[in-house]
Structures are given as C-alpha cells and as structure tokens.
Short mmCIF file of C-alpha atoms in Angstrom, two decimals:
data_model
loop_
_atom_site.label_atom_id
_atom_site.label_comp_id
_atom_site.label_asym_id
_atom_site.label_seq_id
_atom_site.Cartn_x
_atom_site.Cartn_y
_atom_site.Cartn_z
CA UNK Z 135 14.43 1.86 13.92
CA UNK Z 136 11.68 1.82 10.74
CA UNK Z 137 10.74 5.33 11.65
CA UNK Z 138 14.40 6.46 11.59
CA UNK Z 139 13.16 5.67 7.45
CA UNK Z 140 9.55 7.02 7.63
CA UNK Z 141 10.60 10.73 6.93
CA UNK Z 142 12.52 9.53 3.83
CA UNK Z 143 9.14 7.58 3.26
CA UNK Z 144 7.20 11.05 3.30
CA UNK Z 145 9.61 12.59 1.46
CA UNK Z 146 9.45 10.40 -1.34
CA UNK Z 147 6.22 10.41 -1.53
CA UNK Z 148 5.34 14.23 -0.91
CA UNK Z 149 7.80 15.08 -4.04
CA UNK Z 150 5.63 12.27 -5.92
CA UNK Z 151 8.91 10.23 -6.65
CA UNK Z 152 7.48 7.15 -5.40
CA UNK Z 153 4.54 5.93 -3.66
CA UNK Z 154 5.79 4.00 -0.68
CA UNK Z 155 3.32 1.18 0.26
CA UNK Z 156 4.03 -1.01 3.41
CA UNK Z 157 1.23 -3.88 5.18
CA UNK Z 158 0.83 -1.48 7.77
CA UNK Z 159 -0.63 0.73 4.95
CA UNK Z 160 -4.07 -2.05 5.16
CA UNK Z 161 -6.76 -0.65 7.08
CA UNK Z 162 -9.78 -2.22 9.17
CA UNK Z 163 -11.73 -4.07 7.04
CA UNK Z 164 -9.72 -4.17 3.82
CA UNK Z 165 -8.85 -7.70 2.59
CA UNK Z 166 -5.45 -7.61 3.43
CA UNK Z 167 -4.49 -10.64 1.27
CA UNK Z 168 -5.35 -8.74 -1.83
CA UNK Z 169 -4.45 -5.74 -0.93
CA UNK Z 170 -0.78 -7.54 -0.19
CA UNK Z 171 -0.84 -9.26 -3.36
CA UNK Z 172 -1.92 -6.15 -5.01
CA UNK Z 173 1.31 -4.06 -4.05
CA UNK Z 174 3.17 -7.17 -4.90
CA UNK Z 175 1.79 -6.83 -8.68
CA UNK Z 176 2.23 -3.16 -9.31
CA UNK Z 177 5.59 -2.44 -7.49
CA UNK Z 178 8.59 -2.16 -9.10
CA UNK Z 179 11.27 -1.90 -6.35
CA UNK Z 180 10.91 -3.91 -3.38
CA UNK Z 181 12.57 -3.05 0.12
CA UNK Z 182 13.25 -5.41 2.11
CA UNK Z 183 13.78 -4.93 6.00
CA UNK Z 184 15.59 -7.98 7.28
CA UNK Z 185 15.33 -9.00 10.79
CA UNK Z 186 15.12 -12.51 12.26
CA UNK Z 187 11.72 -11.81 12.80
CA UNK Z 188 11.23 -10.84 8.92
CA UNK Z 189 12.91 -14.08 8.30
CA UNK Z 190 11.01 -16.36 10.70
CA UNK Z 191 7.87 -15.34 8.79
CA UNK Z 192 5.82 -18.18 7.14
CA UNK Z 193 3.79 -15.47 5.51
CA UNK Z 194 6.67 -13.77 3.68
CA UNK Z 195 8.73 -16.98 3.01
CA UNK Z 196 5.88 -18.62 1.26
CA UNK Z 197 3.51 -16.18 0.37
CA UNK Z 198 5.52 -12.40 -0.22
CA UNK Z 199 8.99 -13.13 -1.25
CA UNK Z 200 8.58 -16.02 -4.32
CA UNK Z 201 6.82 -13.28 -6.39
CA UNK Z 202 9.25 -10.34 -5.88
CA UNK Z 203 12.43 -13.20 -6.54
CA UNK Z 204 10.48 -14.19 -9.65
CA UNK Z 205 9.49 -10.69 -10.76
CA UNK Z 206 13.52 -9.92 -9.82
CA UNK Z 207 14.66 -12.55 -11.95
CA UNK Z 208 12.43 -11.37 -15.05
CA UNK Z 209 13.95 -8.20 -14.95
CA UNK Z 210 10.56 -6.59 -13.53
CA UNK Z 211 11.75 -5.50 -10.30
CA UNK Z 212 14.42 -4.34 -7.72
CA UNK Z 213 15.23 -5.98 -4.26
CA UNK Z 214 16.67 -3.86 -1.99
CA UNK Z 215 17.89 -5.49 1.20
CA UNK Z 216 17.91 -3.26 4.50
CA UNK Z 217 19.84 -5.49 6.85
CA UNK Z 218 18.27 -3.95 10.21
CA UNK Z 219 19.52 -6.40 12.50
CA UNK Z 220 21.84 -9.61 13.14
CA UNK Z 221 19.56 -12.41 11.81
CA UNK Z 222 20.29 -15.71 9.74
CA UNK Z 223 20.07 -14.24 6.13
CA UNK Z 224 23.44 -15.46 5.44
CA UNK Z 225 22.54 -19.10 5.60
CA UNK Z 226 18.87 -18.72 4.40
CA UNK Z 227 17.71 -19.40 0.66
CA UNK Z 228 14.59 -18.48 -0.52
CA UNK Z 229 12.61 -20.80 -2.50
CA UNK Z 230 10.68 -19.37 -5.87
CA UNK Z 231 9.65 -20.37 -9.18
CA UNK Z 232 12.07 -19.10 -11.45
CA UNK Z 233 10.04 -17.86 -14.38
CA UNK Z 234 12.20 -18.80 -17.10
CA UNK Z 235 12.49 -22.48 -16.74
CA UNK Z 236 9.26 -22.99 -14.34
CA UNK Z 237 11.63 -24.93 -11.88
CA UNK Z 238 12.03 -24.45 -8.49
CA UNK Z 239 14.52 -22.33 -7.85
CA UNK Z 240 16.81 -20.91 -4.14
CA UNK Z 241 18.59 -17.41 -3.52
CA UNK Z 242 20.00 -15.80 -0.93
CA UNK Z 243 19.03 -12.38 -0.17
CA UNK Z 244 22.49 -11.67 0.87
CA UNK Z 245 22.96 -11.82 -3.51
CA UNK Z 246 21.60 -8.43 -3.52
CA UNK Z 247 23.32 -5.57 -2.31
CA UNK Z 248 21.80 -3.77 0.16
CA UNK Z 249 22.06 -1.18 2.81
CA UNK Z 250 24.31 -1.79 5.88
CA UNK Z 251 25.20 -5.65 5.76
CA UNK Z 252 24.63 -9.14 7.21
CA UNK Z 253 27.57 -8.72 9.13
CA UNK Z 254 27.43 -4.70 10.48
CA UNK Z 255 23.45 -4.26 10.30
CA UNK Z 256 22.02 -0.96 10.99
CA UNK Z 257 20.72 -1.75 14.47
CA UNK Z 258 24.80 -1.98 15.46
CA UNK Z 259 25.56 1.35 13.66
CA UNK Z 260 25.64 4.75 15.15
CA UNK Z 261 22.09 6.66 14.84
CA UNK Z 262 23.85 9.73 12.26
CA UNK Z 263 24.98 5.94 10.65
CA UNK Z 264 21.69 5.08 10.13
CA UNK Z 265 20.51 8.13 8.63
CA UNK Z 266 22.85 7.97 6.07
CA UNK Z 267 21.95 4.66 4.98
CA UNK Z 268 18.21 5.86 4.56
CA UNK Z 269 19.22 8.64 3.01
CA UNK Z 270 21.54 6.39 0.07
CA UNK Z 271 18.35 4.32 0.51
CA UNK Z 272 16.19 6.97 -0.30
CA UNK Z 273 18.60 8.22 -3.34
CA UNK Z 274 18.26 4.72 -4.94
CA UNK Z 275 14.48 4.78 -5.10
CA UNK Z 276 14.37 8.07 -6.68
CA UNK Z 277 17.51 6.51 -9.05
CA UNK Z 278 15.13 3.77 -10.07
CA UNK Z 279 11.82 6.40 -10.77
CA UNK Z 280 13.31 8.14 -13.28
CA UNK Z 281 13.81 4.82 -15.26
CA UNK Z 282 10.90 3.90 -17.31
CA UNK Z 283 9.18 1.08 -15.94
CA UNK Z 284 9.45 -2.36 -17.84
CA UNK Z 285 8.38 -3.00 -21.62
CA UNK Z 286 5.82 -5.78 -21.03
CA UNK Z 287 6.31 -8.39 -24.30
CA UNK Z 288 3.63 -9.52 -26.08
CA UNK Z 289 3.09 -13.19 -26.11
CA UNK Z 290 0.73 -15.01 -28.26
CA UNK Z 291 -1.55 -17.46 -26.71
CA UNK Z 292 -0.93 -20.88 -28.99
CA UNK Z 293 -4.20 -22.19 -27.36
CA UNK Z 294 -7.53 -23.03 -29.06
CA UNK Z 295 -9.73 -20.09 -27.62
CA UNK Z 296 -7.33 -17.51 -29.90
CA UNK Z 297 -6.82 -14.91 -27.24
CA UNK Z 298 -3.68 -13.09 -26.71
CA UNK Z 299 -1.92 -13.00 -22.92
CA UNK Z 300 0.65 -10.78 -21.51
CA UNK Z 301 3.55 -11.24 -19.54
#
C-alpha cells in the first residue's frame, strides 16, 4: 500500500517542494542510527504510517517517536498520522519528554489528525480511496513548505564557561 504514496513521494520531491526521506532511504554501510537520528533533527513534518507493526516497534516507541512528540510540542514540527491499517493506536500513548517542563509526558497519536482514521484505515478503503488520501496527503506537505521554517530563539547559557546555546 506505501507505493500507492511513492509517486506523490517523487512528485514532491522532483518539483523540489520537499525532500522526502524514509529508513529505507539508508544504504549498505551507512550508520543507520545516525543517519535516523539525522532526519529526525532536520525534518520539519513527520509522516507517520501506522500499522500494528509500526506500533509493535521497540525501535520507534523508544528511540523515533519521543523526539518528533517533543519537537511537535515545541512548535518545531508536524505529525501527520497515515492510519494504513486496523492496529491499537487508539489505546496506545506514547511516552516523551515534554520539553517545556522536562517531565515525562504520554499522547496519543490518534490527537493528531491524520489521513483516513483509526476506525476506517486506508487498507479498508477502496484503491481510487486511497489515492485521494495521498493526494490531500501530498497537498499538506506542500501546505507546510511554503511556511518558513521555525525561528530558533536564542538562549543564553547562565553557565561558567560563557558560551551561548541554541534551542
């Protein structure tokens, strides 16, 4: 069903709207832990296909979906849900550390609106459907390049060594 989406992918990418960057992107031999964490840094809309299998992943429990949440909450970054098939995402909260408070914090993913939904995923709608989901899919990314990316503020370090950060 993923490359029902792959010629809005090229699309997108051929018009230079967006670059599109997904783990199957990582090639032999590349550390694929940076290169993941990487993406996770520079992008600043997220997609999210949700399956059961997405969902059953340690990996992107623990490792890819606490930075987008946090980046999410700081006003950084998008989450778009793509709710491919019937999985658990209804009951499911994510656990992050919310950047604001440094707390742990839970979401659903079912708090963002997304394409197709928990309840009538694309997998049980109709193949023309499908294609017009990627296609409103496709319209939101290139809704959310035109808007200039996030200010970053400037945040003075109050430790001794007198450098300045940036968050």
């Amino acid at each position: 069903m993923l490359r029902e989406f792959f010629p809005f992918r090229q699309n997108l990418e051929d018009d230079g709207v967006a670059r599109v960057w997904v783990d199957q992107d990582i090639k032999a031999g590349d550390k694929w832990r940076e290169e993941i964490e990487e993406a996770l840094r520079q992008t600043q809309t997220a997609i999210l296909f949700i399956s059961e299998n997405f969902l059953a992943s340690h990996f992107i429990k623990t490792y890819e979906l606490p930075p987008i949440l946090s980046a999410s909450e700081q006003g950084r970054l998008t989450v778009l849900p793509v709710f491919l098939s019937p999985s658990s995402v209804g009951e499911m909260e994510i656990s992050f550390i919310h950047p604001d408070s440094g707390s742990n914090s839970q979401i659903k993913l079912t708090e963002f609106q997304g394409f197709g939904t928990p309840g009538k995923t694309l997998e049980e709608s109709q193949p023309v459907e499908r294609k017009k989901e990627f296609l409103k899919l496709s319209q939101r990314i290139r809704e959310l390049a035109k808007q200039p990316p996030p200010v970053e503020e400037k945040i003075e370090n109050t430790g001794k060594d007198g450098y300045s950060t940036w968050a």
